[in-house]
């Protein structure tokens, strides 16, 4: 909508629930008191790393009062992150960048950090570390053909031989890096997906091809810092929004999309017609709107049925005292439900949390992502899907405490828990048929070859979303943004428009690796393994 409106096209957006989708923040119902705003909640915490370029470019073009670079200036970089271990000291990692001022540490914090570092160094044998580094070097020097054809078919878990390694190798190197940086499952995710992103993050951390620091978040709840200003800007450009309108089907006939069958807020179905249609929904919703005739017109639509989604959903805990946690993201390495979290109020300098939100007694929001919904927990011996919402909250809280309160200090106190809020897209937990309206596309082996192009074979239909094939092979906001740009460019090409095309930035490629990758291309064509690949 943004790119088309800037080029003078009239655009109408139909949205079934709320603008911003999975990226939006939302109000906790009934939580506001004394003229304050409701407590802020979200589907999951935001993470906008420096490897992104297309999304930051859009953010720079969204005006925000007092910001010369628009919404982009609302990005802030946490100075550190942590791997929280259960029963051991947590591994605390600084995230330096130019101009970064690290937080001061107490003697006890220094002691704990050194203990964790040495424990971790001693827990993974040197030969296992060397093997992992060799596997990374194999991928870095692999040509695109080997990545697409060979490594796309190998699970990351197998690529790094995790089954043959110790527990800490598995949790820190095989699983930990994928959960924190790539938000996918090591046991089934394709090596191409995981390693390509690790390559990008490594280059980002070394200052190569970076839009900014490795880790960035917003300096306020997402809607306040980004989505609401965006809606205001697009409205000023003439974009019309229809909220509460649900697309049921894209009607097809005579080789074209003839209309969108849409259910309005009153439940009445009507057909909306336009010159061009961009389907910008998550794949699990989009493919329900493609009928048999439309799928037959473009086989790549049918292949989308092979794309898989899974649960990765957030829960927020509101605290009456700020917990003494690291100033950034925390990966709970040993948690049964694969938790990651961040305490947010300290990153919102323009917000006084108790004065601005809720009833005045909550001073912070601990936002937690639950990535594993099918593994038994600690308290009830049940999976998250088998628990009631209240049991999910108790179980997540218990897993957080098990990792943070385990080495002689209390980080989370039960008495400091004000309330909690679970993503409303999750329904019917504890029943035989739990529902999650906002699943995340995952990347098991072979996914690359089932992702569709933004421009379809139907002359007035285009696809945009995190499942569409772009250079960043992961379900991300960056991928959704890049695919939308590709869709707009395809539309402009088809109508012969003279308007400037959207810039679509790929992930950065290190030129110093090009020679090794060219050599590997020759070996791949001859049926030989990568020169560094020792098995």
Short mmCIF file of C-alpha atoms in Angstrom, two decimals:
data_model
loop_
_atom_site.label_atom_id
_atom_site.label_comp_id
_atom_site.label_asym_id
_atom_site.label_seq_id
_atom_site.Cartn_x
_atom_site.Cartn_y
_atom_site.Cartn_z
CA UNK A 1 0.00 0.00 0.00
CA UNK A 2 2.82 2.39 0.88
CA UNK A 3 4.76 1.86 -2.35
CA UNK A 4 1.66 2.01 -4.56
CA UNK A 5 0.25 5.11 -2.87
CA UNK A 6 3.55 6.95 -3.30
CA UNK A 7 3.24 6.23 -7.02
CA UNK A 8 -0.27 7.64 -7.24
CA UNK A 9 -2.31 4.42 -7.21
CA UNK A 10 -5.64 4.32 -5.33
CA UNK A 11 -5.38 1.51 -2.79
CA UNK A 12 -7.91 -0.09 -0.46
CA UNK A 13 -6.72 -2.42 2.30
CA UNK A 14 -9.12 -5.05 3.65
CA UNK A 15 -8.13 -6.34 7.09
CA UNK A 16 -10.13 -8.89 9.03
CA UNK A 17 -8.96 -7.99 12.53
CA UNK A 18 -6.42 -5.24 13.21
CA UNK A 19 -3.78 -3.38 11.21
CA UNK A 20 -0.25 -4.54 11.88
CA UNK A 21 -1.02 -8.26 11.95
CA UNK A 22 1.44 -10.35 13.92
CA UNK A 23 3.69 -7.32 14.39
CA UNK A 24 1.13 -5.14 16.15
CA UNK A 25 0.82 -4.39 19.83
CA UNK A 26 -2.60 -4.43 21.51
CA UNK A 27 -4.38 -3.32 24.65
CA UNK A 28 -5.02 -5.59 27.62
CA UNK A 29 -8.81 -5.27 28.02
CA UNK A 30 -9.99 -3.66 31.24
CA UNK A 31 -6.50 -2.85 32.50
CA UNK A 32 -6.59 0.98 32.33
CA UNK A 33 -7.19 3.09 35.43
CA UNK A 34 -6.93 6.77 36.33
CA UNK A 35 -6.73 8.11 32.79
CA UNK A 36 -3.83 5.82 31.84
CA UNK A 37 -3.62 3.75 28.69
CA UNK A 38 -4.32 0.02 28.91
CA UNK A 39 -1.35 -2.23 29.56
CA UNK A 40 0.47 -2.92 26.25
CA UNK A 41 0.53 -6.50 24.95
CA UNK A 42 1.73 -8.18 21.75
CA UNK A 43 1.79 -11.38 19.72
CA UNK A 44 5.51 -11.54 20.42
CA UNK A 45 8.34 -9.12 21.07
CA UNK A 46 9.85 -7.28 18.10
CA UNK A 47 13.36 -7.96 16.81
CA UNK A 48 14.64 -5.81 13.92
CA UNK A 49 18.29 -6.76 13.33
CA UNK A 50 20.85 -4.86 11.33
CA UNK A 51 20.74 -7.43 8.52
CA UNK A 52 17.38 -5.93 7.49
CA UNK A 53 17.47 -3.22 4.81
CA UNK A 54 14.07 -3.13 3.11
CA UNK A 55 12.01 -2.77 6.28
CA UNK A 56 14.27 -0.01 7.70
CA UNK A 57 13.98 1.86 4.39
CA UNK A 58 10.20 1.84 4.75
CA UNK A 59 10.47 2.94 8.37
CA UNK A 60 12.59 5.93 7.37
CA UNK A 61 9.74 7.05 5.09
CA UNK A 62 7.09 7.01 7.84
CA UNK A 63 7.01 10.46 9.49
CA UNK A 64 7.21 10.61 13.27
CA UNK A 65 7.14 13.88 15.27
CA UNK A 66 10.62 15.04 16.16
CA UNK A 67 12.39 12.26 14.25
CA UNK A 68 14.42 13.36 11.19
CA UNK A 69 14.49 9.75 9.95
CA UNK A 70 10.91 8.97 10.83
CA UNK A 71 9.94 5.77 12.61
CA UNK A 72 13.43 4.37 12.00
CA UNK A 73 14.69 6.70 14.74
CA UNK A 74 12.48 4.79 17.17
CA UNK A 75 14.82 1.79 16.92
CA UNK A 76 17.10 1.25 19.91
CA UNK A 77 19.84 -1.33 20.41
CA UNK A 78 19.94 -3.43 23.59
CA UNK A 79 23.53 -3.48 24.89
CA UNK A 80 23.61 -7.16 25.83
CA UNK A 81 21.88 -10.53 25.70
CA UNK A 82 22.00 -13.68 27.77
CA UNK A 83 21.82 -17.45 27.53
CA UNK A 84 20.04 -18.34 30.77
CA UNK A 85 21.01 -21.78 32.08
CA UNK A 86 18.99 -23.79 34.56
CA UNK A 87 21.14 -24.78 37.53
CA UNK A 88 24.17 -22.86 36.26
CA UNK A 89 25.34 -19.28 35.91
CA UNK A 90 23.85 -17.50 32.92
CA UNK A 91 26.08 -16.63 29.98
CA UNK A 92 26.02 -12.86 29.56
CA UNK A 93 27.11 -11.48 26.19
CA UNK A 94 27.73 -7.80 25.35
CA UNK A 95 26.49 -6.51 22.01
CA UNK A 96 28.92 -3.70 21.20
CA UNK A 97 28.47 -1.16 18.44
CA UNK A 98 30.04 2.26 17.73
CA UNK A 99 29.06 4.71 20.44
CA UNK A 100 27.85 1.94 22.73
CA UNK A 101 28.27 2.55 26.44
CA UNK A 102 28.14 -0.75 28.30
CA UNK A 103 26.20 -0.82 31.53
CA UNK A 104 28.18 -0.78 34.76
CA UNK A 105 28.56 -4.13 36.51
CA UNK A 106 28.75 -4.93 40.19
CA UNK A 107 31.48 -7.20 41.52
CA UNK A 108 28.94 -9.99 41.91
CA UNK A 109 27.79 -9.57 38.30
CA UNK A 110 31.40 -9.69 37.11
CA UNK A 111 31.97 -12.86 39.15
CA UNK A 112 28.87 -14.49 37.69
CA UNK A 113 29.75 -13.47 34.13
CA UNK A 114 33.28 -14.89 34.40
CA UNK A 115 31.98 -18.08 36.00
CA UNK A 116 29.47 -18.60 33.21
CA UNK A 117 32.07 -17.90 30.52
CA UNK A 118 34.54 -20.40 31.95
CA UNK A 119 31.84 -23.00 32.61
CA UNK A 120 30.66 -22.73 29.03
CA UNK A 121 34.18 -22.86 27.63
CA UNK A 122 34.84 -26.00 29.62
CA UNK A 123 31.53 -27.68 28.84
CA UNK A 124 32.10 -27.97 25.07
CA UNK A 125 35.24 -29.94 24.20
CA UNK A 126 37.69 -28.19 21.89
CA UNK A 127 37.25 -30.78 19.16
CA UNK A 128 33.49 -30.16 19.11
CA UNK A 129 34.02 -26.41 18.86
CA UNK A 130 36.49 -26.96 16.03
CA UNK A 131 34.00 -29.20 14.25
CA UNK A 132 31.23 -26.60 14.51
CA UNK A 133 33.52 -23.89 13.15
CA UNK A 134 34.50 -26.17 10.27
CA UNK A 135 30.83 -26.72 9.39
CA UNK A 136 30.30 -22.97 9.28
CA UNK A 137 33.33 -22.60 7.01
CA UNK A 138 31.93 -25.30 4.73
CA UNK A 139 28.74 -23.34 4.33
CA UNK A 140 30.45 -19.96 3.94
CA UNK A 141 32.50 -21.32 1.04
CA UNK A 142 29.62 -23.21 -0.57
CA UNK A 143 28.27 -21.92 -3.88
CA UNK A 144 24.62 -21.01 -4.29
CA UNK A 145 23.91 -24.21 -6.24
CA UNK A 146 25.21 -26.38 -3.41
CA UNK A 147 23.26 -24.34 -0.88
CA UNK A 148 20.01 -24.57 -2.85
CA UNK A 149 20.29 -28.20 -3.94
CA UNK A 150 22.28 -29.92 -1.20
CA UNK A 151 22.13 -27.95 2.03
CA UNK A 152 18.43 -27.17 1.54
CA UNK A 153 17.80 -30.91 1.92
CA UNK A 154 19.87 -31.38 5.10
CA UNK A 155 18.47 -30.50 8.54
CA UNK A 156 20.67 -28.13 10.52
CA UNK A 157 20.77 -30.67 13.36
CA UNK A 158 22.32 -33.23 11.01
CA UNK A 159 24.63 -30.73 9.30
CA UNK A 160 26.34 -29.92 12.61
CA UNK A 161 26.18 -33.59 13.74
CA UNK A 162 24.36 -32.64 16.93
CA UNK A 163 23.40 -36.26 17.67
CA UNK A 164 27.10 -37.12 18.09
CA UNK A 165 27.83 -34.21 20.42
CA UNK A 166 27.32 -33.36 24.08
CA UNK A 167 24.35 -31.66 25.69
CA UNK A 168 25.88 -28.18 25.80
CA UNK A 169 26.93 -28.35 22.15
CA UNK A 170 23.36 -29.26 21.27
CA UNK A 171 21.69 -26.61 23.43
CA UNK A 172 24.08 -23.72 22.78
CA UNK A 173 25.34 -24.22 19.23
CA UNK A 174 22.77 -26.39 17.50
CA UNK A 175 19.58 -25.12 19.18
CA UNK A 176 20.46 -21.86 20.92
CA UNK A 177 21.65 -19.91 17.91
CA UNK A 178 18.69 -21.00 15.82
CA UNK A 179 16.09 -20.06 18.41
CA UNK A 180 17.56 -16.68 19.27
CA UNK A 181 18.56 -15.48 15.81
CA UNK A 182 16.55 -17.52 13.32
CA UNK A 183 13.37 -18.38 15.29
CA UNK A 184 13.11 -21.91 13.94
CA UNK A 185 13.73 -25.48 15.10
CA UNK A 186 17.21 -26.91 14.68
CA UNK A 187 16.00 -30.50 14.40
CA UNK A 188 14.04 -29.92 11.18
CA UNK A 189 15.04 -26.54 9.72
CA UNK A 190 17.03 -26.67 6.49
CA UNK A 191 20.72 -25.94 6.76
CA UNK A 192 20.41 -23.39 3.98
CA UNK A 193 17.91 -21.36 5.99
CA UNK A 194 19.77 -21.47 9.30
CA UNK A 195 23.32 -21.06 8.03
CA UNK A 196 22.45 -18.30 5.55
CA UNK A 197 21.04 -16.24 8.41
CA UNK A 198 23.96 -17.04 10.71
CA UNK A 199 26.26 -15.88 7.91
CA UNK A 200 24.32 -12.62 7.67
CA UNK A 201 24.40 -12.08 11.45
CA UNK A 202 28.14 -12.80 11.58
CA UNK A 203 28.78 -10.23 8.85
CA UNK A 204 26.42 -7.79 10.61
CA UNK A 205 28.30 -8.16 13.90
CA UNK A 206 31.56 -7.39 12.08
CA UNK A 207 30.03 -4.25 10.59
CA UNK A 208 29.66 -5.67 7.10
CA UNK A 209 26.53 -4.83 5.11
CA UNK A 210 24.69 -3.62 8.20
CA UNK A 211 21.83 -1.15 8.48
CA UNK A 212 22.61 -0.98 12.19
CA UNK A 213 23.49 -3.11 15.25
CA UNK A 214 22.76 -6.84 15.32
CA UNK A 215 19.90 -6.44 17.80
CA UNK A 216 17.35 -3.62 17.63
CA UNK A 217 13.92 -3.17 19.15
CA UNK A 218 11.39 -0.35 19.24
CA UNK A 219 11.48 2.33 21.95
CA UNK A 220 7.75 2.02 22.71
CA UNK A 221 4.89 -0.44 22.14
CA UNK A 222 4.82 -1.35 18.44
CA UNK A 223 1.65 0.49 17.53
CA UNK A 224 2.79 3.68 19.23
CA UNK A 225 6.28 3.60 17.71
CA UNK A 226 5.43 2.31 14.24
CA UNK A 227 2.00 1.01 13.20
CA UNK A 228 -0.23 3.97 14.16
CA UNK A 229 2.09 6.58 12.55
CA UNK A 230 2.18 4.36 9.44
CA UNK A 231 -1.61 4.21 9.21
CA UNK A 232 -1.80 7.99 9.60
CA UNK A 233 0.78 8.49 6.85
CA UNK A 234 -0.89 6.08 4.42
CA UNK A 235 -4.28 7.68 5.08
CA UNK A 236 -2.74 11.04 4.19
CA UNK A 237 -1.58 9.48 0.90
CA UNK A 238 -5.15 8.41 0.11
CA UNK A 239 -5.07 4.76 1.21
CA UNK A 240 -8.45 3.55 2.44
CA UNK A 241 -8.71 0.98 5.22
CA UNK A 242 -11.59 -1.44 5.77
CA UNK A 243 -11.19 -3.05 9.19
CA UNK A 244 -13.25 -6.10 10.06
CA UNK A 245 -13.61 -7.21 6.44
CA UNK A 246 -12.54 -10.83 5.86
CA UNK A 247 -11.48 -12.14 2.45
CA UNK A 248 -13.12 -15.52 1.85
CA UNK A 249 -12.16 -16.24 -1.75
CA UNK A 250 -10.46 -14.76 -4.78
CA UNK A 251 -12.92 -15.40 -7.60
CA UNK A 252 -11.38 -16.53 -10.89
CA UNK A 253 -12.66 -16.56 -14.45
CA UNK A 254 -11.51 -15.95 -18.04
CA UNK A 255 -7.87 -16.11 -16.97
CA UNK A 256 -8.07 -13.38 -14.32
CA UNK A 257 -9.13 -12.68 -10.77
CA UNK A 258 -12.64 -11.31 -11.23
CA UNK A 259 -13.21 -10.17 -7.66
CA UNK A 260 -12.58 -10.73 -3.98
CA UNK A 261 -15.43 -12.36 -2.08
CA UNK A 262 -15.37 -10.51 1.23
CA UNK A 263 -17.42 -10.78 4.40
CA UNK A 264 -18.15 -7.36 5.87
CA UNK A 265 -18.36 -6.60 9.62
CA UNK A 266 -22.09 -7.44 9.58
CA UNK A 267 -21.41 -10.90 8.16
CA UNK A 268 -22.74 -10.07 4.70
CA UNK A 269 -20.78 -11.45 1.77
CA UNK A 270 -20.11 -9.23 -1.19
CA UNK A 271 -17.73 -9.23 -4.14
CA UNK A 272 -15.24 -6.38 -4.39
CA UNK A 273 -13.72 -5.70 -7.80
CA UNK A 274 -10.45 -3.96 -8.66
CA UNK A 275 -7.91 -3.78 -11.47
CA UNK A 276 -5.25 -5.64 -9.50
CA UNK A 277 -5.20 -7.76 -6.35
CA UNK A 278 -2.33 -8.23 -3.93
CA UNK A 279 -2.85 -11.06 -1.46
CA UNK A 280 -0.87 -9.92 1.59
CA UNK A 281 -1.93 -12.51 4.15
CA UNK A 282 0.03 -15.17 6.02
CA UNK A 283 0.16 -18.37 4.01
CA UNK A 284 -2.16 -20.34 6.31
CA UNK A 285 -4.88 -17.74 5.63
CA UNK A 286 -4.04 -16.88 2.03
CA UNK A 287 -4.23 -20.42 0.66
CA UNK A 288 -7.77 -20.84 1.98
CA UNK A 289 -8.87 -18.12 -0.44
CA UNK A 290 -7.48 -19.84 -3.56
CA UNK A 291 -10.09 -21.99 -5.27
CA UNK A 292 -9.47 -24.95 -7.57
CA UNK A 293 -9.58 -22.92 -10.79
CA UNK A 294 -7.17 -20.29 -9.46
CA UNK A 295 -4.75 -22.95 -8.27
CA UNK A 296 -4.89 -24.62 -11.67
CA UNK A 297 -4.01 -21.31 -13.32
CA UNK A 298 -0.73 -21.17 -11.40
CA UNK A 299 0.72 -24.41 -9.96
CA UNK A 300 2.90 -22.49 -7.49
CA UNK A 301 -0.26 -21.67 -5.53
CA UNK A 302 -0.97 -25.37 -5.03
CA UNK A 303 2.61 -25.95 -3.88
CA UNK A 304 1.94 -23.54 -1.01
CA UNK A 305 -0.10 -26.33 0.61
CA UNK A 306 3.25 -27.99 1.36
CA UNK A 307 4.47 -25.01 3.39
CA UNK A 308 4.28 -25.73 7.11
CA UNK A 309 3.38 -23.49 10.01
CA UNK A 310 3.76 -24.01 13.74
CA UNK A 311 3.01 -22.27 17.01
CA UNK A 312 5.30 -19.51 18.28
CA UNK A 313 3.26 -17.24 20.49
CA UNK A 314 3.84 -14.66 23.18
CA UNK A 315 2.71 -14.14 26.75
CA UNK A 316 3.37 -10.98 28.78
CA UNK A 317 3.95 -10.79 32.53
CA UNK A 318 3.42 -7.39 34.18
CA UNK A 319 5.63 -6.76 37.21
CA UNK A 320 5.28 -4.43 40.20
CA UNK A 321 9.07 -4.26 40.48
CA UNK A 322 11.73 -4.30 37.79
CA UNK A 323 13.55 -7.62 37.72
CA UNK A 324 17.39 -7.51 37.85
CA UNK A 325 17.78 -9.10 34.40
CA UNK A 326 20.20 -8.34 31.58
CA UNK A 327 19.43 -5.28 29.50
CA UNK A 328 18.35 -7.21 26.41
CA UNK A 329 17.01 -10.51 25.12
CA UNK A 330 17.30 -13.68 27.17
CA UNK A 331 17.36 -17.16 25.65
CA UNK A 332 16.28 -19.79 28.18
CA UNK A 333 18.46 -22.55 26.77
CA UNK A 334 17.26 -25.38 29.03
CA UNK A 335 13.56 -24.49 29.23
CA UNK A 336 11.24 -27.30 28.07
CA UNK A 337 9.09 -24.84 26.12
CA UNK A 338 12.02 -23.07 24.42
CA UNK A 339 11.41 -19.64 25.95
CA UNK A 340 12.96 -16.33 24.93
CA UNK A 341 12.15 -13.03 26.62
CA UNK A 342 12.95 -9.37 27.10
CA UNK A 343 12.04 -6.92 29.87
CA UNK A 344 10.78 -3.91 27.97
CA UNK A 345 10.20 -0.74 30.00
CA UNK A 346 13.89 0.06 30.29
CA UNK A 347 14.05 0.32 26.49
CA UNK A 348 11.16 2.82 26.36
CA UNK A 349 12.85 6.03 27.59
CA UNK A 350 9.97 8.28 26.54
CA UNK A 351 7.48 6.20 28.53
CA UNK A 352 6.95 6.22 32.29
CA UNK A 353 5.40 2.77 32.51
CA UNK A 354 3.46 3.08 35.80
CA UNK A 355 2.36 6.64 34.98
CA UNK A 356 1.32 5.82 31.41
CA UNK A 357 -0.14 2.31 31.56
CA UNK A 358 -2.49 0.16 33.57
CA UNK A 359 -3.48 0.94 37.13
CA UNK A 360 -0.17 2.52 38.12
CA UNK A 361 1.19 -0.45 40.05
CA UNK A 362 2.81 -2.35 37.17
CA UNK A 363 6.26 -0.93 36.39
CA UNK A 364 7.43 -3.26 33.61
CA UNK A 365 6.40 -5.82 31.03
CA UNK A 366 8.34 -9.07 30.69
CA UNK A 367 7.46 -10.25 27.19
CA UNK A 368 8.04 -13.98 26.57
CA UNK A 369 7.89 -16.01 23.37
CA UNK A 370 6.90 -19.67 23.70
CA UNK A 371 8.39 -21.64 20.80
CA UNK A 372 7.68 -25.23 21.84
CA UNK A 373 4.00 -26.09 22.35
CA UNK A 374 4.21 -29.87 21.98
CA UNK A 375 6.68 -30.83 24.72
CA UNK A 376 5.72 -31.57 28.36
CA UNK A 377 6.43 -28.83 30.88
CA UNK A 378 7.74 -28.84 34.46
CA UNK A 379 4.62 -28.36 36.60
CA UNK A 380 1.87 -30.42 35.04
CA UNK A 381 3.68 -32.85 32.74
CA UNK A 382 1.53 -31.56 29.88
CA UNK A 383 2.28 -29.79 26.64
CA UNK A 384 1.35 -26.13 26.33
CA UNK A 385 -1.52 -27.05 24.00
CA UNK A 386 -2.90 -29.43 26.64
CA UNK A 387 -2.82 -26.77 29.37
CA UNK A 388 -5.46 -24.18 30.11
CA UNK A 389 -4.38 -20.53 29.67
CA UNK A 390 -3.91 -20.23 33.44
CA UNK A 391 -1.74 -23.35 33.45
CA UNK A 392 0.30 -22.00 30.54
CA UNK A 393 0.97 -18.81 32.51
CA UNK A 394 1.97 -20.73 35.65
CA UNK A 395 4.17 -23.11 33.66
CA UNK A 396 5.99 -20.35 31.76
CA UNK A 397 6.51 -18.41 35.00
CA UNK A 398 7.93 -21.55 36.64
CA UNK A 399 10.33 -22.16 33.76
CA UNK A 400 11.51 -18.55 33.89
CA UNK A 401 12.16 -18.80 37.63
CA UNK A 402 13.92 -22.14 37.24
CA UNK A 403 16.49 -20.49 34.97
CA UNK A 404 16.80 -17.11 36.72
CA UNK A 405 16.44 -17.96 40.42
CA UNK A 406 18.82 -20.91 40.44
CA UNK A 407 22.22 -19.64 41.57
CA UNK A 408 21.70 -17.97 44.90
CA UNK A 409 19.72 -14.87 43.91
CA UNK A 410 16.05 -14.12 43.32
CA UNK A 411 15.38 -12.42 40.00
CA UNK A 412 11.64 -13.07 39.73
CA UNK A 413 9.42 -12.94 42.81
CA UNK A 414 5.89 -14.32 42.86
CA UNK A 415 4.84 -11.28 44.90
CA UNK A 416 5.97 -8.98 42.08
CA UNK A 417 3.69 -10.60 39.48
CA UNK A 418 0.91 -8.12 38.79
CA UNK A 419 -0.90 -9.96 35.96
CA UNK A 420 -0.33 -11.74 32.68
CA UNK A 421 -1.77 -11.67 29.17
CA UNK A 422 -1.73 -14.45 26.56
CA UNK A 423 -2.02 -13.72 22.85
CA UNK A 424 -5.79 -13.69 22.09
CA UNK A 425 -5.13 -15.51 18.82
CA UNK A 426 -4.72 -18.67 20.94
CA UNK A 427 -8.05 -20.29 21.75
CA UNK A 428 -9.46 -23.51 23.17
CA UNK A 429 -6.30 -24.49 25.03
CA UNK A 430 -6.73 -27.60 27.12
CA UNK A 431 -9.30 -29.02 24.69
CA UNK A 432 -8.77 -31.68 22.00
CA UNK A 433 -8.68 -28.99 19.32
CA UNK A 434 -6.65 -25.92 20.37
CA UNK A 435 -6.49 -23.06 17.85
CA UNK A 436 -3.79 -20.53 17.06
CA UNK A 437 -4.86 -17.89 14.53
CA UNK A 438 -1.31 -16.57 14.15
CA UNK A 439 1.04 -19.42 13.43
CA UNK A 440 4.58 -18.93 12.14
CA UNK A 441 5.82 -20.45 8.92
CA UNK A 442 8.68 -22.84 9.66
CA UNK A 443 11.44 -24.06 7.37
CA UNK A 444 11.86 -27.81 7.25
CA UNK A 445 14.04 -29.19 4.47
CA UNK A 446 12.73 -28.53 0.97
CA UNK A 447 10.72 -25.42 1.91
CA UNK A 448 12.74 -23.23 -0.45
CA UNK A 449 11.35 -25.03 -3.50
CA UNK A 450 7.73 -24.56 -2.43
CA UNK A 451 7.85 -20.83 -1.77
CA UNK A 452 5.99 -18.92 -4.51
CA UNK A 453 7.13 -15.88 -6.46
CA UNK A 454 5.47 -12.52 -5.81
CA UNK A 455 4.30 -12.29 -9.41
CA UNK A 456 1.87 -15.07 -10.28
CA UNK A 457 0.88 -16.49 -13.67
CA UNK A 458 -2.51 -14.80 -13.21
CA UNK A 459 -2.06 -11.35 -14.83
CA UNK A 460 -3.73 -9.32 -12.06
CA UNK A 461 -2.74 -11.29 -8.95
CA UNK A 462 0.37 -10.77 -6.82
CA UNK A 463 1.53 -12.26 -3.53
CA UNK A 464 3.14 -10.51 -0.57
CA UNK A 465 4.00 -12.10 2.74
CA UNK A 466 6.73 -13.77 4.75
CA UNK A 467 6.22 -17.04 2.82
CA UNK A 468 6.95 -15.55 -0.61
CA UNK A 469 10.32 -16.32 -2.19
CA UNK A 470 12.85 -13.54 -1.58
CA UNK A 471 16.54 -13.51 -0.72
CA UNK A 472 15.99 -13.74 3.04
CA UNK A 473 14.78 -17.33 3.35
CA UNK A 474 12.91 -16.98 6.62
CA UNK A 475 9.48 -15.92 7.86
CA UNK A 476 10.38 -12.34 8.80
CA UNK A 477 9.04 -8.80 8.56
CA UNK A 478 11.97 -8.13 6.23
CA UNK A 479 10.90 -10.96 3.92
CA UNK A 480 7.31 -9.72 3.90
CA UNK A 481 8.51 -6.21 3.05
CA UNK A 482 10.81 -7.41 0.26
CA UNK A 483 8.06 -9.55 -1.25
CA UNK A 484 5.65 -6.59 -1.25
CA UNK A 485 8.22 -4.54 -3.14
CA UNK A 486 8.62 -7.37 -5.65
CA UNK A 487 4.83 -7.55 -6.05
CA UNK A 488 4.60 -3.81 -6.73
CA UNK A 489 7.43 -4.01 -9.27
CA UNK A 490 5.63 -6.85 -11.02
CA UNK A 491 2.44 -4.81 -11.17
CA UNK A 492 4.30 -1.81 -12.58
CA UNK A 493 5.96 -3.98 -15.22
CA UNK A 494 2.67 -5.53 -16.32
CA UNK A 495 0.93 -2.22 -16.87
CA UNK A 496 3.98 -0.62 -18.45
CA UNK A 497 4.19 2.08 -15.81
CA UNK A 498 6.97 4.65 -16.02
CA UNK A 499 7.00 4.96 -12.20
CA UNK A 500 10.26 4.28 -10.42
CA UNK A 501 10.63 0.66 -9.37
CA UNK A 502 10.97 -0.31 -5.71
CA UNK A 503 14.46 -1.08 -4.50
CA UNK A 504 14.72 -4.65 -3.23
CA UNK A 505 17.91 -5.15 -1.21
CA UNK A 506 19.25 -8.72 -0.87
CA UNK A 507 21.23 -9.94 2.11
CA UNK A 508 24.82 -8.75 2.07
CA UNK A 509 27.33 -11.03 0.30
CA UNK A 510 30.95 -10.84 1.43
CA UNK A 511 33.10 -10.27 -1.68
CA UNK A 512 36.13 -11.96 -0.08
CA UNK A 513 34.24 -15.28 -0.15
CA UNK A 514 33.46 -15.06 -3.86
CA UNK A 515 36.62 -16.84 -5.07
CA UNK A 516 36.10 -19.80 -2.73
CA UNK A 517 32.46 -20.03 -3.78
CA UNK A 518 33.40 -20.00 -7.48
CA UNK A 519 35.83 -22.84 -6.81
CA UNK A 520 33.11 -24.75 -5.00
CA UNK A 521 30.76 -24.25 -7.94
CA UNK A 522 33.20 -26.16 -10.13
CA UNK A 523 33.50 -28.95 -7.57
CA UNK A 524 29.72 -29.12 -7.18
CA UNK A 525 29.23 -29.49 -10.93
CA UNK A 526 31.79 -32.31 -10.92
CA UNK A 527 29.89 -34.08 -8.14
CA UNK A 528 32.60 -33.39 -5.54
CA UNK A 529 32.01 -32.25 -1.98
CA UNK A 530 33.12 -28.86 -0.69
CA UNK A 531 36.89 -28.69 -0.30
CA UNK A 532 36.59 -28.06 3.46
CA UNK A 533 33.90 -30.69 4.02
CA UNK A 534 35.46 -33.45 6.11
CA UNK A 535 32.10 -35.05 6.88
#
